[in-house]
Short mmCIF file of C-alpha atoms in Angstrom, two decimals:
data_model
loop_
_atom_site.label_atom_id
_atom_site.label_comp_id
_atom_site.label_asym_id
_atom_site.label_seq_id
_atom_site.Cartn_x
_atom_site.Cartn_y
_atom_site.Cartn_z
CA UNK A 1021 0.11 -0.07 0.09
CA UNK A 1022 2.59 2.39 1.04
CA UNK A 1023 4.52 2.00 -2.22
CA UNK A 1024 1.56 2.54 -4.28
CA UNK A 1025 0.92 5.71 -2.58
CA UNK A 1026 4.40 7.03 -3.31
CA UNK A 1027 4.12 5.92 -6.90
CA UNK A 1028 0.87 7.95 -7.31
CA UNK A 1029 2.55 11.05 -5.75
CA UNK A 1030 5.43 10.92 -7.78
CA UNK A 1031 3.60 10.48 -11.04
CA UNK A 1032 1.36 13.26 -10.33
CA UNK A 1033 4.46 15.48 -9.45
CA UNK A 1034 5.85 14.85 -12.96
CA UNK A 1035 2.48 15.77 -14.66
CA UNK A 1036 2.92 19.48 -13.48
CA UNK A 1037 5.22 20.72 -16.11
CA UNK A 1038 6.82 23.56 -14.12
CA UNK A 1039 7.92 21.47 -11.49
CA UNK A 1040 9.45 18.88 -13.73
CA UNK A 1041 13.01 19.62 -14.54
CA UNK A 1042 14.87 16.79 -16.17
CA UNK A 1043 18.53 17.30 -15.41
CA UNK A 1044 21.08 14.50 -15.61
CA UNK A 1045 21.01 14.36 -11.85
CA UNK A 1046 16.99 14.15 -11.32
CA UNK A 1047 16.28 11.76 -13.86
CA UNK A 1048 13.28 10.15 -12.58
CA UNK A 1049 13.47 6.51 -13.12
CA UNK A 1050 10.40 5.41 -11.18
CA UNK A 1051 8.07 6.61 -14.07
CA UNK A 1052 6.92 3.90 -16.16
CA UNK A 1053 5.76 0.49 -14.77
CA UNK A 1054 8.82 -1.23 -15.87
CA UNK A 1055 11.01 1.26 -13.66
CA UNK A 1056 14.35 0.29 -15.71
CA UNK A 1057 17.29 2.22 -14.98
CA UNK A 1058 18.91 4.39 -17.70
CA UNK A 1059 22.17 6.02 -17.71
CA UNK A 1060 22.77 9.75 -17.00
CA UNK A 1061 21.83 12.15 -19.74
CA UNK A 1062 25.15 12.31 -21.91
CA UNK A 1063 24.20 14.78 -24.61
CA UNK A 1064 25.61 12.57 -27.31
CA UNK A 1065 28.91 12.26 -26.06
CA UNK A 1066 30.11 8.81 -24.65
CA UNK A 1067 32.33 9.01 -21.79
CA UNK A 1068 36.19 9.51 -22.42
CA UNK A 1069 38.35 6.56 -21.93
CA UNK A 1070 41.13 7.38 -19.44
CA UNK A 1071 44.54 6.79 -21.25
CA UNK A 1072 47.54 5.68 -19.46
CA UNK A 1073 49.63 8.76 -18.97
CA UNK A 1074 53.27 8.27 -20.07
CA UNK A 1075 55.26 10.92 -18.08
CA UNK A 1076 57.75 11.46 -20.97
CA UNK A 1077 55.22 11.89 -23.61
CA UNK A 1078 53.30 14.33 -21.47
CA UNK A 1079 56.38 16.52 -20.95
CA UNK A 1080 56.98 16.45 -24.80
CA UNK A 1081 53.46 17.37 -25.36
CA UNK A 1082 53.62 20.34 -22.85
CA UNK A 1083 56.91 21.42 -24.43
CA UNK A 1084 55.36 21.42 -27.97
CA UNK A 1085 52.57 23.64 -26.73
CA UNK A 1086 54.92 26.18 -25.06
CA UNK A 1087 56.86 26.42 -28.31
CA UNK A 1088 53.75 27.00 -30.32
CA UNK A 1089 52.62 29.60 -27.79
CA UNK A 1090 55.98 31.37 -27.93
CA UNK A 1091 56.01 31.49 -31.69
CA UNK A 1092 52.55 33.13 -31.78
CA UNK A 1093 53.75 35.61 -29.09
CA UNK A 1094 56.73 36.46 -31.17
CA UNK A 1095 54.69 37.36 -34.05
CA UNK A 1096 52.15 39.29 -32.20
CA UNK A 1097 54.75 41.15 -30.19
CA UNK A 1098 55.34 41.74 -26.49
CA UNK A 1099 52.23 42.58 -24.65
CA UNK A 1100 54.40 44.40 -22.27
CA UNK A 1101 55.92 47.47 -23.88
CA UNK A 1102 59.37 48.25 -23.65
CA UNK A 1103 60.26 50.53 -20.70
CA UNK A 1104 61.69 54.09 -21.35
CA UNK A 1105 64.11 54.63 -18.87
CA UNK A 1106 63.63 58.44 -18.65
CA UNK A 1107 59.86 58.02 -17.82
CA UNK A 1108 60.30 55.33 -15.10
CA UNK A 1109 61.37 56.00 -11.49
CA UNK A 1110 62.93 53.28 -9.71
CA UNK A 1111 60.52 51.71 -7.14
CA UNK A 1112 63.26 51.81 -4.59
CA UNK A 1113 63.73 55.39 -4.89
CA UNK A 1114 59.95 56.11 -4.55
CA UNK A 1115 59.69 54.28 -1.24
CA UNK A 1116 62.75 55.91 0.06
CA UNK A 1117 61.65 58.52 2.65
CA UNK A 1118 64.89 60.38 2.71
CA UNK A 1119 64.41 61.37 -0.76
CA UNK A 1120 61.25 63.16 -0.25
CA UNK A 1121 61.59 66.79 -1.27
CA UNK A 1122 60.00 69.39 1.23
CA UNK A 1123 58.60 71.87 -0.85
CA UNK A 1124 56.01 74.42 0.69
CA UNK A 1125 52.56 74.13 -0.10
CA UNK A 1126 51.24 76.25 -3.07
CA UNK A 1127 49.37 79.29 -2.32
CA UNK A 1128 45.82 80.09 -3.77
CA UNK A 1129 47.40 82.76 -5.93
CA UNK A 1130 50.02 80.55 -7.24
CA UNK A 1131 47.56 77.83 -8.21
CA UNK A 1132 45.39 80.55 -9.92
CA UNK A 1133 48.41 81.88 -11.85
CA UNK A 1134 49.17 78.46 -13.05
CA UNK A 1135 45.85 77.43 -14.18
CA UNK A 1136 45.46 80.66 -15.98
CA UNK A 1137 48.95 80.19 -17.58
CA UNK A 1138 47.93 76.72 -18.67
CA UNK A 1139 44.88 78.02 -20.38
CA UNK A 1140 46.74 80.83 -22.09
CA UNK A 1141 49.32 78.31 -23.45
CA UNK A 1142 46.32 76.09 -24.87
CA UNK A 1143 44.96 79.16 -26.50
CA UNK A 1144 48.51 80.04 -28.01
CA UNK A 1145 49.20 76.69 -29.36
CA UNK A 1146 45.82 76.67 -30.90
CA UNK A 1147 46.42 79.84 -32.76
CA UNK A 1148 49.80 78.32 -33.81
CA UNK A 1149 48.01 75.40 -35.35
CA UNK A 1150 45.51 77.63 -36.99
CA UNK A 1151 48.20 79.66 -38.73
CA UNK A 1152 50.24 76.60 -39.72
CA UNK A 1153 47.23 75.07 -41.34
CA UNK A 1154 46.43 78.18 -43.30
CA UNK A 1155 50.11 78.39 -44.29
CA UNK A 1156 50.12 74.98 -45.70
CA UNK A 1157 46.84 75.47 -47.60
CA UNK A 1158 48.35 78.77 -49.16
CA UNK A 1159 51.50 76.80 -50.19
CA UNK A 1160 49.55 74.13 -51.83
CA UNK A 1161 47.26 76.74 -53.53
CA UNK A 1162 50.42 78.23 -55.00
CA UNK A 1163 51.86 75.00 -56.08
CA UNK A 1164 48.44 74.23 -57.89
CA UNK A 1165 48.40 77.27 -59.56
CA UNK A 1166 51.90 76.87 -60.95
CA UNK A 1167 50.97 73.40 -62.03
CA UNK A 1168 48.12 74.79 -63.79
CA UNK A 1169 50.21 77.28 -65.67
CA UNK A 1170 52.71 74.65 -66.48
CA UNK A 1171 50.02 72.59 -67.82
CA UNK A 1172 48.79 75.40 -70.24
CA UNK A 1173 52.24 75.49 -71.82
CA UNK A 1174 53.02 72.05 -72.15
CA UNK A 1175 51.20 68.78 -71.21
CA UNK A 1176 54.34 66.61 -71.28
CA UNK A 1177 56.03 68.86 -68.82
CA UNK A 1178 53.14 68.92 -66.67
CA UNK A 1179 53.09 64.98 -66.67
CA UNK A 1180 56.79 65.00 -65.87
CA UNK A 1181 56.26 67.70 -63.27
CA UNK A 1182 53.64 65.56 -61.23
CA UNK A 1183 55.87 62.62 -61.08
CA UNK A 1184 56.87 61.60 -57.51
CA UNK A 1185 60.37 62.54 -56.58
CA UNK A 1186 62.27 59.17 -55.81
CA UNK A 1187 65.24 60.97 -54.40
CA UNK A 1188 63.22 62.68 -51.75
CA UNK A 1189 63.40 59.89 -49.17
CA UNK A 1190 65.22 59.02 -47.22
CA UNK A 1191 65.81 62.58 -45.87
CA UNK A 1192 67.99 63.37 -42.98
CA UNK A 1193 68.94 66.56 -41.61
CA UNK A 1194 70.30 67.70 -38.23
CA UNK A 1195 68.26 70.33 -36.66
CA UNK A 1196 69.32 73.75 -35.23
CA UNK A 1197 71.39 73.82 -32.05
CA UNK A 1198 71.58 76.04 -29.14
CA UNK A 1199 75.11 77.36 -29.78
CA UNK A 1200 76.80 77.01 -33.36
CA UNK A 1201 79.77 74.70 -33.74
CA UNK A 1202 83.23 76.39 -32.81
CA UNK A 1203 85.28 76.11 -36.07
CA UNK A 1204 88.48 74.33 -35.55
CA UNK A 1205 87.45 72.77 -32.21
CA UNK A 1206 89.37 69.46 -31.34
CA UNK A 1207 88.28 66.66 -33.70
CA UNK A 1208 88.33 64.09 -31.22
CA UNK A 1209 85.87 64.02 -28.26
CA UNK A 1210 87.51 65.99 -25.57
CA UNK A 1211 85.94 64.03 -22.98
CA UNK A 1212 87.34 60.86 -24.48
CA UNK A 1213 85.72 57.81 -25.82
CA UNK A 1214 82.92 56.31 -23.95
CA UNK A 1215 80.78 52.87 -24.28
CA UNK A 1216 76.94 52.88 -24.04
CA UNK A 1217 75.91 50.62 -21.34
CA UNK A 1218 72.06 51.42 -21.58
CA UNK A 1219 69.89 48.41 -21.14
CA UNK A 1220 68.50 47.00 -24.48
CA UNK A 1221 65.20 45.37 -24.38
CA UNK A 1222 64.24 42.66 -26.79
CA UNK B 1238 63.97 76.38 -81.61
CA UNK B 1239 67.51 77.00 -79.92
CA UNK B 1240 67.25 78.47 -76.70
CA UNK B 1241 69.28 81.92 -76.85
CA UNK B 1242 71.75 82.67 -74.12
CA UNK B 1243 70.68 83.55 -70.75
CA UNK B 1244 72.43 86.95 -70.64
CA UNK B 1245 70.90 88.10 -73.89
CA UNK B 1246 67.35 87.25 -72.77
CA UNK B 1247 67.75 88.94 -69.48
CA UNK B 1248 69.08 92.14 -71.04
CA UNK B 1249 66.29 92.11 -73.62
CA UNK B 1250 63.58 91.76 -70.89
CA UNK B 1251 62.11 94.61 -69.28
CA UNK B 1252 59.38 93.94 -66.86
CA UNK B 1253 56.24 95.55 -67.65
CA UNK B 1254 54.51 94.35 -64.66
CA UNK B 1255 51.40 96.64 -64.61
CA UNK B 1256 50.34 95.36 -67.87
CA UNK B 1257 50.36 91.72 -66.86
CA UNK B 1258 48.71 92.14 -63.68
CA UNK B 1259 49.02 89.48 -61.11
CA UNK B 1260 48.84 85.70 -61.36
CA UNK B 1261 45.07 85.76 -61.00
CA UNK B 1262 44.75 87.15 -64.65
CA UNK B 1263 44.95 83.83 -66.35
CA UNK B 1264 44.96 84.96 -69.93
CA UNK B 1265 45.22 81.70 -71.89
CA UNK B 1266 44.92 79.30 -69.27
CA UNK B 1267 42.03 76.63 -68.72
CA UNK B 1268 38.64 77.55 -67.83
CA UNK B 1269 38.64 76.28 -64.35
CA UNK B 1270 39.12 79.02 -61.91
CA UNK B 1271 39.18 78.58 -58.12
CA UNK B 1272 38.03 82.13 -57.40
CA UNK B 1273 36.15 84.07 -60.04
CA UNK B 1274 37.47 87.50 -59.37
CA UNK B 1275 35.74 90.51 -61.23
CA UNK B 1276 39.21 91.48 -62.71
CA UNK B 1277 39.68 87.93 -64.36
CA UNK B 1278 36.38 88.13 -65.91
CA UNK B 1279 37.16 91.41 -67.64
CA UNK B 1280 40.50 90.34 -68.88
CA UNK B 1281 39.07 86.95 -69.86
CA UNK B 1282 39.92 86.03 -73.44
CA UNK B 1283 38.65 82.96 -75.37
CA UNK B 1284 40.35 79.93 -74.11
CA UNK B 1285 42.67 78.53 -76.35
CA UNK B 1286 41.94 74.83 -75.12
CA UNK B 1287 45.01 73.85 -73.17
CA UNK B 1288 47.89 73.48 -75.78
CA UNK B 1289 45.51 71.15 -77.47
CA UNK B 1290 48.22 68.82 -78.66
CA UNK B 1291 48.50 66.34 -75.91
CA UNK B 1292 51.78 64.75 -77.23
CA UNK B 1293 54.23 67.57 -77.91
CA UNK B 1294 53.84 71.42 -77.80
CA UNK B 1295 56.90 71.96 -80.04
CA UNK B 1296 54.85 72.02 -83.09
CA UNK B 1297 52.64 74.94 -82.06
CA UNK B 1298 54.70 77.91 -81.21
CA UNK B 1299 54.53 78.54 -77.46
CA UNK B 1300 53.36 81.94 -76.29
CA UNK B 1301 55.29 82.03 -73.07
CA UNK B 1302 58.97 81.17 -72.54
CA UNK B 1303 59.66 78.79 -69.67
CA UNK B 1304 62.18 79.55 -67.01
CA UNK B 1305 63.01 77.74 -63.93
CA UNK B 1306 64.42 79.57 -60.96
CA UNK B 1307 65.83 78.19 -57.86
CA UNK B 1308 64.94 79.39 -54.28
CA UNK B 1309 68.01 78.23 -52.36
CA UNK B 1310 67.41 78.46 -48.73
CA UNK B 1311 69.97 78.28 -45.69
CA UNK B 1312 67.96 76.91 -42.77
CA UNK B 1313 68.55 78.41 -39.23
CA UNK B 1314 71.67 77.27 -37.51
CA UNK B 1315 70.75 78.11 -34.05
CA UNK B 1316 67.58 77.80 -32.27
CA UNK B 1317 65.25 80.83 -31.70
CA UNK B 1318 64.93 82.51 -28.47
CA UNK B 1319 61.83 82.00 -26.32
CA UNK B 1320 59.32 84.75 -26.60
CA UNK B 1321 56.84 85.98 -24.05
CA UNK B 1322 54.44 83.25 -23.12
CA UNK B 1323 56.78 80.52 -24.17
CA UNK B 1324 59.35 81.71 -21.65
CA UNK B 1325 56.70 81.89 -18.91
CA UNK B 1326 55.38 78.37 -19.72
CA UNK B 1327 59.00 76.80 -19.91
CA UNK B 1328 59.50 78.08 -16.57
CA UNK B 1329 56.50 76.73 -15.20
CA UNK B 1330 57.15 73.31 -16.71
CA UNK B 1331 60.73 73.39 -15.02
CA UNK B 1332 59.32 74.41 -11.36
CA UNK B 1333 56.62 71.70 -11.94
CA UNK B 1334 58.92 69.00 -12.77
CA UNK B 1335 61.47 70.12 -9.79
CA UNK B 1336 58.58 70.08 -7.35
CA UNK B 1337 57.39 66.51 -8.41
CA UNK B 1338 60.90 65.11 -8.41
CA UNK B 1339 62.94 63.26 -5.66
CA UNK B 1340 66.28 64.36 -4.27
CA UNK B 1341 69.16 63.07 -6.23
CA UNK B 1342 72.23 61.51 -4.80
CA UNK B 1343 74.11 64.73 -5.08
CA UNK B 1344 71.51 66.62 -3.18
CA UNK B 1345 71.48 64.22 -0.45
CA UNK B 1346 75.08 64.29 0.06
CA UNK B 1347 74.98 68.14 0.14
CA UNK B 1348 72.25 67.72 2.91
CA UNK B 1349 74.35 65.37 4.85
CA UNK B 1350 77.36 67.53 4.77
CA UNK B 1351 75.45 70.62 5.89
CA UNK B 1352 74.03 68.38 8.94
CA UNK B 1353 77.59 67.54 9.60
CA UNK B 1354 78.80 70.93 9.46
CA UNK B 1355 75.86 71.83 11.96
CA UNK B 1356 76.82 69.04 14.16
CA UNK B 1357 80.40 70.23 14.32
CA UNK B 1358 79.66 73.50 15.22
CA UNK B 1359 77.43 72.61 18.06
CA UNK B 1360 80.37 70.24 19.11
CA UNK B 1361 78.57 66.89 18.99
CA UNK B 1362 80.56 65.19 16.30
CA UNK B 1363 83.97 63.44 17.29
CA UNK B 1364 85.79 62.36 14.13
CA UNK B 1365 87.38 65.49 12.68
CA UNK B 1366 90.30 63.71 10.77
CA UNK B 1367 87.96 61.99 8.57
CA UNK B 1368 86.24 64.97 7.18
CA UNK B 1369 89.41 66.67 5.96
CA UNK B 1370 90.23 63.78 3.59
CA UNK B 1371 86.95 63.39 2.05
CA UNK B 1372 86.02 65.56 -0.90
CA UNK B 1373 82.74 66.83 0.12
CA UNK B 1374 79.77 67.40 -2.29
CA UNK B 1375 80.09 71.19 -2.29
CA UNK B 1376 83.59 71.04 -3.25
CA UNK B 1377 82.63 68.91 -6.18
CA UNK B 1378 80.12 71.43 -7.18
CA UNK B 1379 82.65 74.12 -7.14
CA UNK B 1380 84.97 71.99 -9.23
CA UNK B 1381 82.00 71.57 -11.79
CA UNK B 1382 81.28 75.31 -12.00
CA UNK B 1383 85.03 76.11 -12.65
CA UNK B 1384 85.33 73.79 -15.45
CA UNK B 1385 82.05 75.06 -16.91
CA UNK B 1386 83.23 78.48 -16.89
CA UNK B 1387 86.43 77.62 -18.57
CA UNK B 1388 84.73 76.85 -21.75
CA UNK B 1389 83.42 79.52 -23.78
CA UNK B 1390 80.75 78.44 -26.44
CA UNK B 1391 80.33 80.21 -29.77
CA UNK B 1392 78.11 83.19 -30.01
CA UNK B 1393 74.70 82.65 -30.83
CA UNK B 1394 74.24 86.00 -32.58
CA UNK B 1395 76.67 86.57 -35.37
CA UNK B 1396 77.60 90.08 -35.71
CA UNK B 1397 78.63 90.08 -39.64
CA UNK B 1398 77.25 92.86 -41.67
CA UNK B 1399 78.13 91.20 -44.63
CA UNK B 1400 75.18 90.39 -46.76
CA UNK B 1401 77.13 87.85 -48.81
CA UNK B 1402 78.12 85.79 -45.80
CA UNK B 1403 76.23 82.43 -45.28
CA UNK B 1404 76.82 82.88 -41.43
CA UNK B 1405 74.70 86.12 -41.50
CA UNK B 1406 71.67 85.49 -39.25
CA UNK B 1407 72.12 82.29 -37.54
CA UNK B 1408 68.46 82.22 -36.12
CA UNK B 1409 66.64 83.07 -39.28
CA UNK B 1410 66.23 81.42 -42.62
CA UNK B 1411 68.15 83.03 -45.58
CA UNK B 1412 67.40 83.03 -49.21
CA UNK B 1413 70.01 83.38 -52.05
CA UNK B 1414 69.06 86.37 -54.18
CA UNK B 1415 71.19 87.52 -57.31
CA UNK B 1416 71.33 90.67 -59.10
CA UNK B 1417 70.90 90.55 -62.79
CA UNK B 1418 70.67 92.90 -65.85
CA UNK B 1419 66.96 92.80 -67.17
CA UNK B 1420 66.96 95.20 -70.21
CA UNK B 1421 68.43 98.59 -69.27
CA UNK B 1422 68.27 98.02 -65.39
CA UNK B 1423 69.62 95.49 -62.94
CA UNK B 1424 67.13 93.67 -60.78
CA UNK B 1425 67.45 91.35 -57.79
CA UNK B 1426 65.83 88.10 -58.40
CA UNK B 1427 66.39 84.39 -57.50
CA UNK B 1428 68.89 82.57 -59.79
CA UNK B 1429 67.00 81.46 -63.00
CA UNK B 1430 67.47 80.13 -66.44
CA UNK B 1431 65.33 79.25 -69.47
CA UNK B 1432 64.46 75.67 -69.94
CA UNK B 1433 66.30 74.21 -72.93
CA UNK B 1434 64.88 71.51 -75.35
CA UNK B 1435 64.70 68.06 -73.83
CA UNK B 1436 64.93 69.21 -70.30
CA UNK B 1437 62.09 68.98 -67.65
CA UNK B 1438 61.69 72.01 -65.55
CA UNK B 1439 63.36 70.30 -62.50
CA UNK B 1440 66.41 69.43 -64.77
CA UNK B 1441 66.65 72.98 -65.56
CA UNK B 1442 66.48 74.00 -61.96
CA UNK B 1443 69.30 71.52 -61.13
CA UNK B 1444 71.38 73.21 -63.95
CA UNK B 1445 70.84 76.42 -62.49
CA UNK B 1446 72.30 75.37 -59.33
CA UNK B 1447 75.17 73.73 -60.79
CA UNK B 1448 76.07 76.66 -63.10
CA UNK B 1449 75.19 79.64 -61.34
CA UNK B 1450 75.60 78.62 -57.62
CA UNK B 1451 78.69 76.42 -58.00
CA UNK B 1452 76.90 73.24 -56.72
CA UNK B 1453 79.32 70.74 -58.12
CA UNK B 1454 78.90 68.19 -55.35
CA UNK B 1455 75.22 66.84 -55.31
CA UNK B 1456 75.31 66.45 -51.49
CA UNK B 1457 75.62 70.11 -50.74
CA UNK B 1458 72.48 71.24 -51.79
CA UNK B 1459 68.95 69.19 -52.26
CA UNK B 1460 66.27 70.14 -54.63
CA UNK B 1461 62.76 69.21 -53.46
CA UNK B 1462 60.16 67.81 -55.74
CA UNK B 1463 59.60 67.58 -59.33
CA UNK B 1464 56.69 70.15 -59.15
CA UNK B 1465 57.27 73.86 -58.95
CA UNK B 1466 56.10 75.78 -55.93
CA UNK B 1467 54.90 78.92 -57.58
CA UNK B 1468 54.74 80.76 -60.94
CA UNK B 1469 55.37 84.35 -61.82
CA UNK B 1470 54.32 85.70 -65.25
CA UNK B 1471 55.39 88.68 -67.12
CA UNK B 1472 55.01 90.07 -70.48
CA UNK B 1473 57.99 91.28 -72.72
CA UNK B 1474 57.67 94.83 -74.29
CA UNK B 1475 56.57 94.81 -77.84
CA UNK B 1476 59.99 95.00 -79.59
CA UNK B 1477 61.25 92.09 -77.43
CA UNK B 1478 58.02 90.09 -78.12
CA UNK B 1479 58.76 90.39 -81.91
CA UNK B 1480 62.31 89.56 -81.36
CA UNK B 1481 62.04 86.50 -79.00
CA UNK B 1482 58.47 85.35 -80.68
CA UNK B 1483 57.34 84.87 -77.21
CA UNK B 1484 54.52 86.97 -75.47
CA UNK B 1485 56.42 86.88 -72.26
CA UNK B 1486 58.17 84.43 -69.63
CA UNK B 1487 56.64 82.26 -67.04
CA UNK B 1488 59.14 81.75 -64.09
CA UNK B 1489 58.59 78.40 -62.13
CA UNK B 1490 60.21 78.31 -58.84
CA UNK B 1491 61.89 75.26 -57.20
CA UNK B 1492 62.61 74.99 -53.51
CA UNK B 1493 66.16 73.82 -52.58
CA UNK B 1494 67.97 73.71 -49.21
CA UNK B 1495 71.78 74.32 -48.86
CA UNK B 1496 72.83 71.27 -46.72
CA UNK B 1497 76.48 72.29 -46.08
CA UNK B 1498 79.03 74.64 -47.24
CA UNK B 1499 78.80 77.74 -49.22
CA UNK B 1500 78.06 78.85 -52.83
CA UNK B 1501 80.31 80.14 -55.50
CA UNK B 1502 78.49 82.68 -57.67
CA UNK B 1503 79.05 82.83 -61.54
CA UNK B 1504 80.24 86.25 -61.95
CA UNK B 1505 79.44 86.09 -65.90
CA UNK B 1506 75.66 85.97 -65.25
CA UNK B 1507 75.11 87.90 -61.96
CA UNK B 1508 76.62 91.22 -60.91
CA UNK B 1509 75.98 90.63 -57.04
CA UNK B 1510 74.39 88.29 -54.69
CA UNK B 1511 73.19 88.46 -51.16
CA UNK B 1512 71.69 85.98 -48.40
CA UNK B 1513 68.49 87.58 -47.55
CA UNK B 1514 66.14 86.82 -44.68
CA UNK B 1515 62.47 86.58 -45.55
CA UNK B 1516 61.79 89.67 -43.53
CA UNK B 1517 64.36 91.79 -45.52
CA UNK B 1518 63.28 90.76 -48.93
CA UNK B 1519 61.08 93.80 -49.41
CA UNK B 1520 64.25 95.78 -49.80
CA UNK B 1521 65.35 93.83 -52.68
CA UNK B 1522 62.72 92.42 -54.84
CA UNK B 1523 60.00 94.45 -56.63
CA UNK B 1524 56.53 94.29 -55.31
CA UNK B 1525 54.80 91.89 -57.74
CA UNK B 1526 57.73 89.54 -57.61
CA UNK B 1527 57.85 89.66 -54.04
CA UNK B 1528 54.09 88.78 -53.84
CA UNK B 1529 54.61 85.63 -55.64
CA UNK B 1530 57.84 84.77 -53.48
CA UNK B 1531 55.93 85.32 -50.27
CA UNK B 1532 53.50 82.82 -51.02
CA UNK B 1533 55.71 79.86 -50.95
CA UNK B 1534 58.44 80.79 -48.43
CA UNK B 1535 57.81 79.85 -45.02
CA UNK B 1536 59.14 82.40 -42.49
CA UNK B 1537 60.36 81.51 -39.06
CA UNK B 1538 57.39 81.72 -36.78
CA UNK B 1539 58.68 83.92 -33.92
CA UNK B 1540 60.83 86.19 -36.14
CA UNK B 1541 57.74 86.67 -38.55
CA UNK B 1542 57.89 90.08 -40.24
CA UNK B 1543 56.74 88.81 -43.61
#
């Protein structure tokens, strides 16, 4: 009697759809009259056979994987960028208390002056940019007019003039210095030869 | 048609600039204008159709003689001084950098030295012999300043008044101008020469550099680009027009940069030469020529007077 009561309850339970969630774990096997046992829900994948692990082969496999990863990384480049020594402060120095510089706190006037100067500078640079852009446009206009005039005279010369100049690049020039070179200064470096020992990053 | 010798042409030409007007008056050029100026419309003649022969223009007699001129520039040797707000902002950046920085080794040692001095004076410190043997940080500073004062760098502003010297204004850009005979008078202009047969305009410019400026070594100067930077047109007087069979000349300017050394002017062609800053060019060049030249010469920003 007891078993038939349980049977009825369970079967009723299943008939209510929201309460019935068929997961692998809660697969109800007491359903039909046969009550046969079924395996877990496998989702069309039979369980994997466990292979005997040979330690040497395992190591070889892992090495091969590492090699492949290194190759890919080499192609992609370093995720960590090369450090620029001038922009980096050594952590040891930062933590050292003796090295703290004691500067007095900024007054309100000083802060105001700095803020206003920053704004003035931004305005100045913007004006510079505007004049530069206009200058470039004027140069281009002048060149276009010249090419037009040339074309009016001779199409052949015009075609030759609009060819790209292959001798233009590479173009190297050293910029202006603060003080001009002294004529007749010692040819060799007066400080002697030096060897650059700065760190090279791959 | 054989190109006549350069001195002859230049001697025969006299510049009637008023009659030609500016570049904007495009007499026989194609119909596409960028800005339709009223003056253009008045002087607008029927378009001749861009030298209709696409293959060669030698068959139809060209109306304008083609001349290549070279704008040889010596770029600034020395950096310009800071002006006004640049100076202020530069100072601000330096102070901020100093404030955000940590003490260096040298500064630490100076501080230590000062502490020791104070302790000595107050009579706390014991070892006096050690102190005298060591070279203190302040001594090192004195040594450094002494060494620095012994060295005198070259002057940033050269005081030469010689207009022909390439070391003239070290902070400014200099342009080479030559004085040539044109018709009955001598005029200042950039070195130029008519284009000969079989030459492109750029090759003519290279020839000008070689023959008139003495640039035998190619590395001493550098011409930029195959295309000209500007064009200056002028009409010959009637007698010259008949003689030359050209209405006038079109001067195409090519930009070049003096990389090193100095020039050797060919005295057969030019009477005189000068290295002129863009701000001084109005004392040398005639107004219409100056207008064209100003359009493609980039003056130095802070020394801008052009």
